[in-house]
């Protein structure tokens, strides 16, 4: 039986796995593109397959690339790699959440997980984003700071626009009650003007994001069409300039 | 005295049913002090204000429990305003005179000396408020600053009025469980046809385009996407690299032969069509000069992209071998924590490489490299803005290593602030960025660049914008003209 199976496998073309893979990918691509005609069973099958395969791949990767290499080190030399044992114990404690009686044991690894993650995220945001970004908006608007000539004025204008744009966007998110008195009314009007400019800048930003997303989706479409035409149908119509 | 949970009617202690609405008195939540008329929780044994026992042991001076007058249920809208009842001097002599339904008919009773419990009967914690035996007036036992000011402060009635409003009877736990079970059964057994969920969730708004318009738009976009196959690469020769792309190409060309670049493949298959050409163009130029490429991924799906791109490069450069010239370290989990570990020690983050499971010290490509500070360039290829931001926050801000980003077109605007502040070195985006990069490193135009597709898409979008705006303007003009004509006919009719 096994000889017959081995013979059958040997008789198959060498590139059969690639061929099957291309056919599966092509059928799933067509199923995904069928959504242009509305929701349908083919699209749903492709969608569920994608979710299931992605979950299985992530689980497999977690074992082969994360857990097993460290477990092998721990088993080979526990004295040197004892800290991996601590991590494995913490990981096993997470499984305690499955039982109501020992669920509190999972609080320790969860605390370590969320505490470490929150601390690193907060610290990184402060030192890597907030402070540098605030510092980047403190720029000189003097042309003398950028050299001489027209280019210095251009840089100064760019810096001025950066500062005014930052203030305008901040003003767009300013909400307060209507004040009384001339000074308060004047301040409110000034904030309204800056807020309007800030909203316009935000719209420009959203427009840039939308245009970028459109280009990305269009590129994905062209890449899938290229796959269907080149790899699946084998019809490459490159006129080749 | 207890309050009916249904109509807020006052009922005597021990009442089984409400004397006004007849509802059962189970689960009543308020108990009225017979002395000071303060509202207490149902489980209170003593009044929180005057310490009078609330368990019914105190007999009313003027009326027994059976003699408590019954007042009909009064809805909140019919209740008198608090201000009117808070000023007894200016109010009518009685509620009946004012035409209102009397709400409080029980006279306010002050605790007599007999009605108070002896200090020995009080709990120990209540005796700490004062020596009840030596203080004849029970009001002095309580340190409540409102004691003695009853009916003088204008807001007490207003506060109590809300509590006297009809209370919604609490649902029984059994009923709630039964309702949940019924709802779950209905949801679980309800037959749902394919696509029904989408029709329910998406509101039935008027489509921006008619059916034929959408079909025409789909067809135009499809034709634009297929433009490279029928146009003959008309736009390709006109593409010129931008200065930012030229600067990145120059910096990568400055990496010495035998140097090293750490490359993070943080994108999945969905962005492969856009980022694979960009990654191939940038890394192929490095590999051609024998620059070592050390790849890793903080996205589980990125390992497959790394294998495919590096495999394609190695296939074109036979002397560029795994282990000696390039290596795939693997997937780094933990997001911020994982990248922090990578920033501190590569060997600590990766016990072995992904493809051969060899220790990093055994790989020739990893010679003299222990941290990210030892590499010449750090390139992040990502399909979202979070990955480059994490690299900047966890690695660049701590090590000072410059980071270049190859991203999708949708992500580039999000990274502009980091590039402006100098935290990111170069940012090149999209398939058009790949075309520009290939021009920058001297690769000639090719139909596979898809530049004609982008040009056709731009023409389609421009045409659609012009046509729809013109149609909207024409529609607006017709409305204005129609309104004027109608106005004119109306004026002539007068």
XYZ file of C-alpha atoms in Angstrom:
735
model
C 0.000 0.000 0.000
C 2.739 2.356 0.975
C 4.761 1.410 -2.095
C 1.791 2.078 -4.289
C 1.269 5.444 -2.625
C 4.951 6.290 -2.993
C 4.789 5.349 -6.626
C 1.762 7.502 -7.134
C 3.484 10.447 -5.500
C 6.583 9.894 -7.585
C 4.502 9.835 -10.722
C 3.049 13.253 -9.978
C 4.620 16.273 -11.603
C 7.342 17.928 -9.561
C 5.668 21.300 -9.640
C 2.301 19.950 -8.572
C 2.307 21.715 -5.163
C 2.965 25.056 -6.835
C 0.251 24.407 -9.389
C -2.281 23.470 -6.730
C -1.292 26.502 -4.686
C -1.788 28.833 -7.638
C -5.204 27.332 -8.373
C -6.319 27.622 -4.755
C -5.085 31.209 -4.584
C -6.802 32.070 -7.851
C -10.125 30.588 -6.779
C -9.978 32.375 -3.449
C -9.051 35.631 -5.191
C -12.062 35.318 -7.455
C -14.230 34.504 -4.452
C -13.043 37.645 -2.679
C -13.551 39.774 -5.783
C -17.077 38.392 -6.134
C -18.103 40.756 -3.351
C -18.492 43.396 -6.039
C -21.793 41.658 -6.820
C -22.805 41.666 -3.162
C -22.507 39.258 -0.292
C -22.517 35.654 -1.465
C -21.510 32.195 -0.239
C -18.248 32.185 -2.188
C -17.103 35.373 -0.509
C -18.132 34.034 2.885
C -16.170 30.828 2.334
C -13.067 32.816 1.428
C -13.569 35.076 4.424
C -13.944 32.226 6.899
C -11.031 30.360 5.387
C -8.844 33.413 5.780
C -9.766 33.856 9.430
C -9.283 30.190 10.240
C -6.008 29.849 8.393
C -4.671 33.051 9.958
C -5.517 31.793 13.452
C -3.941 28.420 12.786
C -0.847 30.021 11.314
C -0.466 32.326 14.319
C -0.770 29.395 16.720
C 1.749 27.375 14.767
C 4.146 30.286 14.623
C 3.848 30.877 18.352
C 4.981 27.329 18.975
C 7.681 26.960 16.348
C 9.195 30.427 16.546
C 8.576 31.554 20.121
C 7.928 28.707 22.538
C 9.877 25.738 21.222
C 13.284 27.452 20.755
C 13.168 28.765 24.308
C 11.890 25.493 25.728
C 14.722 23.665 24.028
C 17.259 26.023 25.578
C 15.672 25.626 28.983
C 15.772 21.847 28.766
C 19.319 21.756 27.419
C 20.883 24.040 30.025
C 18.515 24.978 32.883
C 21.257 26.687 34.884
C 21.956 29.251 32.201
C 18.426 29.646 30.858
C 16.530 29.416 34.139
C 14.708 32.686 33.423
C 12.831 30.994 30.603
C 11.429 28.666 33.247
C 9.963 31.633 35.087
C 8.290 32.804 31.912
C 6.888 29.364 31.200
C 5.488 29.132 34.707
C 3.841 32.520 34.270
C 2.450 31.355 30.966
C 1.074 28.191 32.506
C -0.567 30.241 35.228
C -2.553 31.979 32.507
C -4.282 28.670 31.850
C -5.715 28.861 35.356
C -8.356 31.222 34.023
C -10.074 28.205 32.574
C -11.054 26.955 35.995
C -13.174 28.950 38.385
C -11.419 27.611 41.468
C -7.862 28.495 40.488
C -8.650 31.521 38.317
C -7.058 33.992 40.779
C -3.691 32.435 40.002
C -3.887 34.003 36.549
C -3.881 37.455 38.076
C -0.100 37.367 38.499
C 0.870 36.801 34.844
C -1.884 39.124 33.696
C -0.593 41.798 36.023
C 2.934 41.352 34.721
C 1.685 41.386 31.138
C -0.490 44.461 31.363
C 1.776 46.308 33.766
C 4.853 45.841 31.627
C 3.009 46.616 28.440
C 1.412 49.746 29.829
C 4.667 50.993 31.322
C 6.613 50.458 28.117
C 3.881 51.979 25.969
C 3.522 55.014 28.217
C 7.237 55.573 28.569
C 7.800 55.111 24.862
C 5.001 57.474 23.969
C 6.376 60.160 26.242
C 10.007 59.895 25.226
C 9.475 58.809 21.645
C 6.430 60.729 20.487
C 5.060 63.404 22.781
C 8.214 65.218 23.833
C 9.983 65.050 20.437
C 6.834 66.121 18.600
C 6.256 69.071 20.917
C 9.898 69.999 20.552
C 9.593 69.771 16.767
C 6.895 72.424 16.753
C 9.127 74.907 18.589
C 10.912 76.346 15.601
C 12.346 79.685 14.692
C 10.381 81.808 12.261
C 13.259 84.189 11.649
C 14.764 84.025 8.134
C 18.174 84.793 9.585
C 18.069 81.453 11.347
C 17.986 79.623 8.015
C 20.706 81.465 6.129
C 20.443 84.107 3.459
C 18.483 84.707 0.348
C 15.056 83.676 -0.768
C 15.420 80.116 0.438
C 15.817 81.363 4.008
C 12.521 83.203 3.698
C 10.926 80.064 2.313
C 12.107 78.043 5.305
C 10.911 80.767 7.666
C 7.506 80.769 5.963
C 7.372 76.990 6.263
C 8.157 77.240 9.974
C 5.539 79.952 10.424
C 2.926 77.822 8.698
C 3.884 74.897 10.922
C 3.419 76.960 14.076
C 0.190 78.574 12.908
C -1.150 75.234 11.720
C -0.432 73.634 15.082
C -2.178 76.453 16.927
C -5.102 76.353 14.497
C -5.628 72.623 14.968
C -5.477 73.071 18.725
C -8.063 75.850 18.419
C -10.326 73.527 16.443
C -10.619 71.359 19.541
C -11.280 74.266 21.911
C -14.714 74.190 23.458
C -15.865 76.734 26.026
C -18.894 78.726 27.009
C -19.594 82.087 25.454
C -17.860 84.728 27.526
C -19.072 88.202 28.343
C -17.271 91.439 27.798
C -15.427 92.810 24.821
C -12.196 90.987 25.563
C -13.920 87.634 25.914
C -15.936 88.166 22.736
C -12.817 89.138 20.827
C -11.043 86.068 22.127
C -13.935 83.887 21.096
C -13.922 85.320 17.599
C -10.175 84.815 17.296
C -10.554 81.223 18.428
C -13.379 80.730 15.953
C -11.208 81.975 13.101
C -8.274 79.766 14.107
C -10.614 76.861 14.739
C -12.034 77.158 11.234
C -8.541 77.143 9.777
C -7.661 74.167 11.957
C -10.682 72.229 10.743
C -9.674 72.990 7.167
C -6.197 71.614 7.883
C -7.700 68.506 9.443
C -9.846 68.026 6.345
C -6.741 68.314 4.166
C -5.070 65.664 6.329
C -8.067 63.368 6.041
C -8.082 63.929 2.309
C -4.425 62.915 2.104
C -5.157 59.800 4.151
C -8.107 58.916 1.928
C -6.082 59.414 -1.225
C -3.325 57.222 0.179
C -5.805 54.516 1.134
C -7.335 54.664 -2.341
C -3.928 54.217 -3.932
C -3.177 51.299 -1.611
C -6.428 49.526 -2.436
C -5.946 50.155 -6.130
C -2.469 48.675 -5.922
C -3.862 45.591 -4.206
C -6.435 45.253 -6.989
C -3.820 45.548 -9.703
C -1.568 43.050 -7.936
C -4.367 40.486 -7.745
C -5.267 41.073 -11.373
C -1.608 40.634 -12.259
C -1.581 37.352 -10.365
C -4.670 36.120 -12.160
C -3.454 37.116 -15.583
C 0.225 36.228 -15.222
C 0.472 33.356 -12.783
C -2.902 31.693 -13.139
C -3.863 32.158 -16.753
C -0.269 32.428 -17.845
C -1.192 35.182 -20.183
C 1.365 37.880 -19.805
C 0.526 40.655 -22.153
C 3.613 42.686 -21.495
C 4.176 44.872 -24.481
C 7.555 45.743 -22.922
C 8.624 49.197 -23.696
C -43.045 53.675 57.902
C -42.029 52.282 54.571
C -42.424 53.497 51.024
C -44.246 51.535 48.384
C -41.742 50.615 45.630
C -44.445 51.134 43.024
C -46.165 54.412 43.919
C -44.060 55.778 46.798
C -47.051 55.723 49.091
C -46.164 55.624 52.759
C -47.314 52.498 54.467
C -47.047 51.394 58.056
C -44.362 49.015 59.183
C -45.192 45.438 58.427
C -47.659 46.243 55.671
C -47.889 43.396 53.140
C -49.551 45.382 50.389
C -49.666 49.055 49.547
C -52.697 50.827 50.884
C -52.862 53.044 47.791
C -52.080 50.865 44.798
C -52.375 47.395 46.287
C -48.971 46.260 45.010
C -47.016 43.881 47.257
C -44.517 45.599 49.489
C -41.708 43.161 48.782
C -38.375 44.776 48.182
C -39.198 48.243 49.493
C -36.115 50.394 49.491
C -36.921 53.379 51.709
C -38.067 53.748 55.258
C -39.370 57.031 56.611
C -38.352 58.166 60.050
C -41.506 58.759 62.107
C -39.772 61.518 64.053
C -37.927 63.720 61.594
C -39.422 62.487 58.328
C -35.995 61.714 56.925
C -35.682 59.064 54.246
C -33.584 56.073 55.229
C -32.560 52.866 53.562
C -34.895 49.938 54.127
C -32.345 47.996 56.109
C -31.606 50.908 58.459
C -32.352 50.213 62.111
C -31.922 53.834 63.168
C -32.622 57.096 61.470
C -29.438 58.508 60.020
C -30.436 61.970 61.174
C -32.007 61.716 64.616
C -31.076 58.143 65.614
C -34.693 57.240 66.228
C -35.298 53.488 65.906
C -36.991 52.636 62.633
C -38.099 49.118 63.391
C -41.617 50.142 64.305
C -41.046 50.071 68.023
C -41.758 53.782 68.201
C -45.421 54.633 68.312
C -46.560 57.789 66.672
C -47.777 60.439 69.015
C -50.745 61.553 66.998
C -51.562 58.565 64.899
C -51.035 54.868 65.148
C -49.780 52.811 62.284
C -53.302 51.879 61.334
C -54.384 55.512 61.359
C -51.854 56.679 58.800
C -53.890 58.481 56.186
C -53.829 56.993 52.736
C -52.927 59.300 49.906
C -53.603 58.415 46.342
C -50.806 57.933 43.854
C -49.624 61.168 42.339
C -47.569 61.162 39.166
C -44.426 63.298 39.161
C -45.936 65.781 36.695
C -48.740 66.515 39.154
C -46.448 67.026 42.094
C -46.036 70.594 43.299
C -42.812 72.375 42.575
C -40.257 72.197 45.350
C -40.051 75.957 45.610
C -43.763 76.203 46.341
C -43.550 73.676 49.112
C -40.219 74.890 50.408
C -41.653 78.220 51.503
C -44.450 77.395 53.883
C -44.943 81.009 54.865
C -45.902 82.130 51.394
C -47.683 78.943 50.485
C -51.429 78.499 50.976
C -52.633 77.331 54.329
C -53.015 73.785 53.153
C -52.343 71.763 50.105
C -56.041 71.307 49.597
C -56.455 75.083 49.455
C -53.905 75.232 46.717
C -55.746 72.633 44.741
C -52.973 70.109 45.084
C -52.981 66.563 46.199
C -51.394 66.404 49.616
C -48.254 64.416 49.504
C -47.121 64.574 53.088
C -49.989 64.114 55.411
C -48.159 62.697 58.359
C -47.224 65.492 60.725
C -43.576 65.823 61.502
C -42.984 64.192 64.815
C -40.124 65.000 67.111
C -38.955 62.123 69.212
C -40.180 62.296 72.708
C -38.074 61.224 75.624
C -39.951 57.950 75.783
C -39.485 57.180 72.150
C -35.736 57.225 72.386
C -33.774 54.197 73.210
C -31.503 54.089 76.178
C -27.768 54.380 75.437
C -27.352 50.822 76.525
C -29.725 49.725 73.760
C -27.844 51.611 71.098
C -24.979 49.986 69.249
C -21.541 50.881 70.479
C -20.601 52.840 67.359
C -23.618 55.086 67.794
C -22.786 55.820 71.390
C -19.501 57.290 70.262
C -21.410 60.259 68.893
C -22.097 61.463 72.394
C -23.335 60.627 75.818
C -27.012 59.995 75.154
C -27.789 59.475 78.794
C -26.486 62.866 79.820
C -28.029 64.624 76.834
C -31.760 64.820 77.016
C -32.293 66.144 73.509
C -31.677 63.380 70.982
C -30.974 65.917 68.300
C -27.694 66.718 69.961
C -26.645 63.091 69.658
C -26.247 63.441 65.984
C -23.510 65.655 64.675
C -25.430 66.217 61.502
C -25.158 69.937 60.754
C -28.650 69.867 59.296
C -30.192 68.844 62.593
C -32.627 71.484 63.756
C -32.815 73.101 60.372
C -35.585 70.903 59.076
C -38.176 72.781 57.108
C -36.041 75.899 57.290
C -33.718 75.074 54.482
C -35.405 75.578 51.141
C -33.949 72.606 49.372
C -34.965 69.710 51.579
C -38.331 69.307 49.942
C -36.736 69.453 46.565
C -34.314 66.724 47.503
C -36.972 64.547 49.006
C -39.395 65.075 46.165
C -37.250 63.051 43.832
C -37.127 60.211 46.295
C -40.875 60.275 46.691
C -41.416 59.998 42.979
C -42.808 56.704 41.825
C -40.121 54.082 41.820
C -39.850 51.579 39.061
C -40.424 48.180 40.557
C -37.271 46.136 40.444
C -37.438 43.136 38.195
C -37.062 39.876 39.878
C -33.892 37.957 39.211
C -35.838 34.997 37.980
C -37.732 37.108 35.450
C -34.533 38.670 34.194
C -32.896 35.302 33.755
C -35.938 34.018 31.940
C -35.934 37.029 29.616
C -32.242 36.539 28.865
C -32.826 32.888 28.169
C -35.726 33.693 25.873
C -33.673 36.293 24.004
C -30.752 33.897 23.571
C -33.082 31.172 22.345
C -34.659 33.522 19.832
C -31.303 34.752 18.526
C -29.866 31.237 18.353
C -32.806 29.702 16.560
C -33.761 32.544 14.279
C -33.016 31.564 10.675
C -30.730 34.057 8.972
C -30.335 34.092 5.258
C -27.013 34.817 3.619
C -26.496 38.545 3.489
C -29.367 39.378 5.797
C -26.993 40.719 8.441
C -25.474 43.187 6.014
C -28.859 44.455 4.969
C -29.902 44.921 8.569
C -26.735 46.648 9.781
C -26.220 48.967 6.840
C -28.820 51.710 6.927
C -30.965 51.976 3.873
C -29.602 55.310 2.746
C -30.015 56.624 -0.723
C -27.079 55.422 -2.819
C -24.807 58.216 -4.011
C -24.885 56.803 -7.497
C -27.593 54.929 -9.373
C -27.043 51.274 -10.111
C -25.840 51.886 -13.635
C -23.525 54.620 -12.354
C -21.876 52.269 -9.896
C -21.519 49.622 -12.554
C -19.916 52.143 -14.872
C -17.547 53.256 -12.122
C -16.542 49.661 -11.373
C -15.908 49.072 -15.055
C -13.772 52.190 -15.377
C -11.686 51.254 -12.323
C -11.243 47.749 -13.728
C -10.115 49.164 -17.037
C -7.690 51.433 -15.208
C -6.294 48.505 -13.254
C -5.834 46.581 -16.498
C -4.233 49.558 -18.229
C -0.664 48.161 -18.023
C -1.816 45.233 -20.162
C -3.213 47.281 -22.986
C -1.671 50.752 -22.849
C 1.949 49.956 -23.621
C 3.556 51.651 -20.605
C 2.955 55.171 -21.802
C 3.481 56.894 -18.438
C 6.502 54.911 -17.246
C 9.234 56.933 -18.954
C 7.905 60.127 -17.426
C 8.346 58.974 -13.830
C 11.210 60.761 -12.095
C 12.314 59.994 -8.530
C 11.546 62.606 -5.956
C 14.404 64.138 -3.921
C 13.411 62.143 -0.840
C 13.654 58.891 -2.800
C 16.977 59.954 -4.272
C 18.267 60.758 -0.787
C 17.303 57.316 0.492
C 18.899 55.618 -2.486
C 22.080 57.592 -1.888
C 22.149 56.715 1.812
C 21.653 53.026 1.128
C 24.357 53.189 -1.507
C 26.673 54.608 1.150
C 26.466 51.441 3.236
C 29.920 49.856 2.923
C 30.377 46.514 1.274
C 30.083 43.838 3.909
C 28.043 46.117 6.134
C 24.732 45.116 7.665
C 21.144 46.292 7.505
C 18.442 45.262 9.932
C 15.125 44.964 8.088
C 11.751 44.550 9.805
C 9.066 43.010 7.612
C 6.007 44.268 9.468
C 3.349 43.714 6.824
C 1.037 40.954 5.790
C 0.005 39.420 2.488
C -2.691 42.061 2.015
C -0.072 44.731 1.382
C 2.324 42.464 -0.481
C 1.270 43.819 -3.854
C 2.269 47.298 -2.785
C 5.259 46.661 -0.544
C 6.949 43.657 -2.100
C 8.170 45.669 -5.120
C 9.390 48.430 -2.814
C 11.181 46.016 -0.494
C 12.685 44.117 -3.404
C 13.945 47.287 -5.056
C 15.596 48.584 -1.885
C 17.062 45.303 -0.655
C 18.222 44.125 -4.044
C 20.457 47.169 -4.287
C 21.944 46.309 -0.890
C 22.400 42.642 -1.680
C 24.112 43.468 -4.953
C 26.874 45.114 -2.909
C 27.090 42.177 -0.468
C 25.508 44.089 2.363
C 24.268 41.622 4.967
C 20.522 41.684 5.499
C 19.233 40.671 8.927
C 15.483 40.262 8.735
C 12.896 39.971 11.475
C 9.208 40.681 11.929
C 6.976 41.917 14.700
C 3.960 40.874 12.602
C 3.251 37.134 12.485
C 2.343 37.410 8.830
C 5.545 39.233 8.018
C 7.755 36.158 8.085
C 6.191 34.836 4.911
C 6.825 38.124 3.149
C 10.439 38.128 4.321
C 10.987 34.605 3.056
C 9.487 35.409 -0.325
C 11.326 38.702 -0.870
C 14.694 37.434 0.338
C 14.227 34.207 -1.578
C 13.554 36.146 -4.776
C 16.663 38.265 -4.228
C 18.793 35.203 -3.517
C 17.446 33.537 -6.638
C 18.749 36.403 -8.749
C 22.075 36.564 -6.894
C 23.395 33.015 -6.602
C 26.341 34.087 -4.434
C 24.034 35.642 -1.891
C 23.462 32.756 0.550
C 21.390 32.266 3.645
C 23.373 32.302 6.856
C 26.404 33.899 5.278
C 24.863 36.965 3.655
C 21.341 37.152 4.971
C 19.440 35.660 7.847
C 15.861 35.583 9.052
C 15.778 35.936 12.823
C 12.067 35.231 13.154
C 9.000 36.668 14.802
C 9.370 38.889 17.830
C 6.240 38.832 20.004
C 5.166 41.331 22.587
C 4.966 44.503 20.499
C 6.494 47.209 22.726
C 8.194 44.725 25.032
C 9.503 42.695 22.115
C 10.931 45.701 20.335
C 12.510 46.899 23.556
C 14.224 43.530 23.843
C 15.408 43.787 20.240
C 16.828 47.209 20.972
C 18.837 45.858 23.872
C 20.114 42.557 22.517
C 19.388 40.632 19.344
C 20.603 37.358 20.868
C 18.355 37.926 23.867
C 15.314 38.457 21.676
C 16.097 35.580 19.308
C 17.631 32.437 20.799
C 17.976 31.021 17.287
C 17.198 32.003 13.720
C 13.920 31.067 12.115
C 14.988 28.998 9.123
C 17.801 26.848 10.529
C 17.214 27.137 14.277
C 20.900 27.903 14.713
C 22.230 30.110 17.501
C 22.947 33.589 16.227
C 26.590 33.304 17.150
C 26.920 30.368 14.763
C 25.730 32.404 11.758
C 28.401 34.194 9.729
C 25.929 36.889 8.764
C 25.658 37.866 12.435
C 29.358 38.410 13.003
C 30.128 41.534 15.035
C 26.432 42.209 15.476
C 24.866 41.931 18.916
C 22.592 44.973 19.084
C 20.863 47.291 16.663
C 23.667 49.789 17.204
C 25.988 47.498 15.276
C 24.078 47.674 11.995
C 24.522 50.371 9.380
C 20.868 50.872 8.490
C 17.578 49.987 10.123
C 14.682 49.692 7.659
C 11.081 49.146 8.709
C 8.666 47.922 6.026
C 5.130 48.303 7.341
C 1.524 48.454 6.203
C 0.256 50.424 9.197
C 1.395 53.436 11.152
C 1.718 51.609 14.456
C 4.772 49.518 13.617
C 7.068 52.426 12.618
C 5.829 54.393 15.619
C 6.694 51.516 17.954
C 10.148 51.222 16.410
C 10.697 54.947 16.927
C 9.444 54.919 20.499
C 11.100 51.733 21.705
C 14.297 51.602 19.652
C 15.160 54.927 18.043
C 14.462 57.048 21.101
C 16.680 54.812 23.272
C 19.476 53.888 20.906
C 19.546 56.858 18.538
C 19.710 54.532 15.519
C 18.263 56.141 12.408
C 15.245 54.393 10.920
C 14.078 54.417 7.309
C 10.496 53.436 6.570
C 9.041 51.784 3.489
C 5.279 51.962 3.890
C 2.018 51.902 2.005
C 0.634 55.095 0.536
C -2.104 55.138 3.160
C 0.441 55.238 5.979
C 2.798 57.897 4.669
C 0.809 60.934 5.920
C 0.795 59.444 9.419
C 4.583 59.304 9.471
C 5.144 62.822 8.173
C 5.500 64.302 11.706
C 8.193 61.761 12.605
C 10.072 62.501 9.415
C 9.735 66.245 9.998
C 11.119 65.911 13.513
C 14.055 63.819 12.298
C 13.021 60.678 14.159
C 12.586 58.881 10.864
C 15.299 59.229 8.281
C 13.572 58.520 4.980
C 10.012 57.540 4.180
C 9.185 56.039 0.790
C 5.696 54.838 0.100
C 3.630 52.757 -2.220
C 4.099 51.114 -5.542
C 4.889 54.490 -7.058
C 7.719 54.801 -4.555
C 9.055 51.469 -5.803
C 8.993 52.772 -9.369
C 10.823 55.914 -8.317
C 13.364 53.912 -6.351
C 14.089 51.694 -9.315
C 14.664 54.793 -11.411
C 16.930 56.191 -8.699
C 19.136 53.088 -8.731
C 19.182 52.941 -12.510
C 16.629 50.206 -13.294
C 14.796 51.100 -16.555
C 11.039 51.422 -16.945
C 8.997 48.252 -17.180
C 5.369 47.474 -17.873
C 5.226 45.701 -14.520
C 5.681 49.092 -12.855
C 1.937 49.592 -13.216
C 2.470 53.302 -13.748
C -0.112 53.331 -16.502
C -2.623 51.955 -14.042
C -2.093 54.864 -11.657
C -2.282 57.342 -14.512
C -5.519 55.769 -15.757
C -6.937 55.781 -12.227
C -6.115 59.470 -11.861
C -7.905 60.185 -15.148
C -10.929 58.145 -14.068
C -11.157 59.871 -10.689
C -10.722 63.293 -12.248
C -13.419 62.533 -14.782
C -15.796 61.200 -12.150
C -15.207 64.254 -9.970
C -15.869 66.617 -12.895
C -18.986 64.767 -14.075
C -20.555 64.416 -10.632
C -19.829 68.022 -9.714
C -21.225 69.215 -13.040
C -24.337 67.101 -12.514
C -24.763 68.466 -9.023
C -24.310 72.031 -10.271
C -26.863 71.454 -13.050
C -29.308 70.010 -10.556
C -28.825 73.008 -8.301
C -29.354 75.356 -11.248
C -32.576 73.598 -12.237
C -33.863 73.912 -8.697
C -33.065 77.629 -8.606
C -34.714 78.278 -11.984
C -37.751 76.225 -10.989
C -38.137 78.105 -7.744
C -37.931 81.452 -9.534
C -40.547 80.417 -12.066
C -42.836 79.213 -9.326
C -42.302 82.472 -7.490
C -43.109 84.413 -10.660
C -46.325 82.458 -11.270
C -47.318 83.038 -7.683
C -46.711 86.778 -7.993
C -48.715 86.986 -11.233
C -51.554 85.056 -9.644
C -51.809 87.681 -6.924
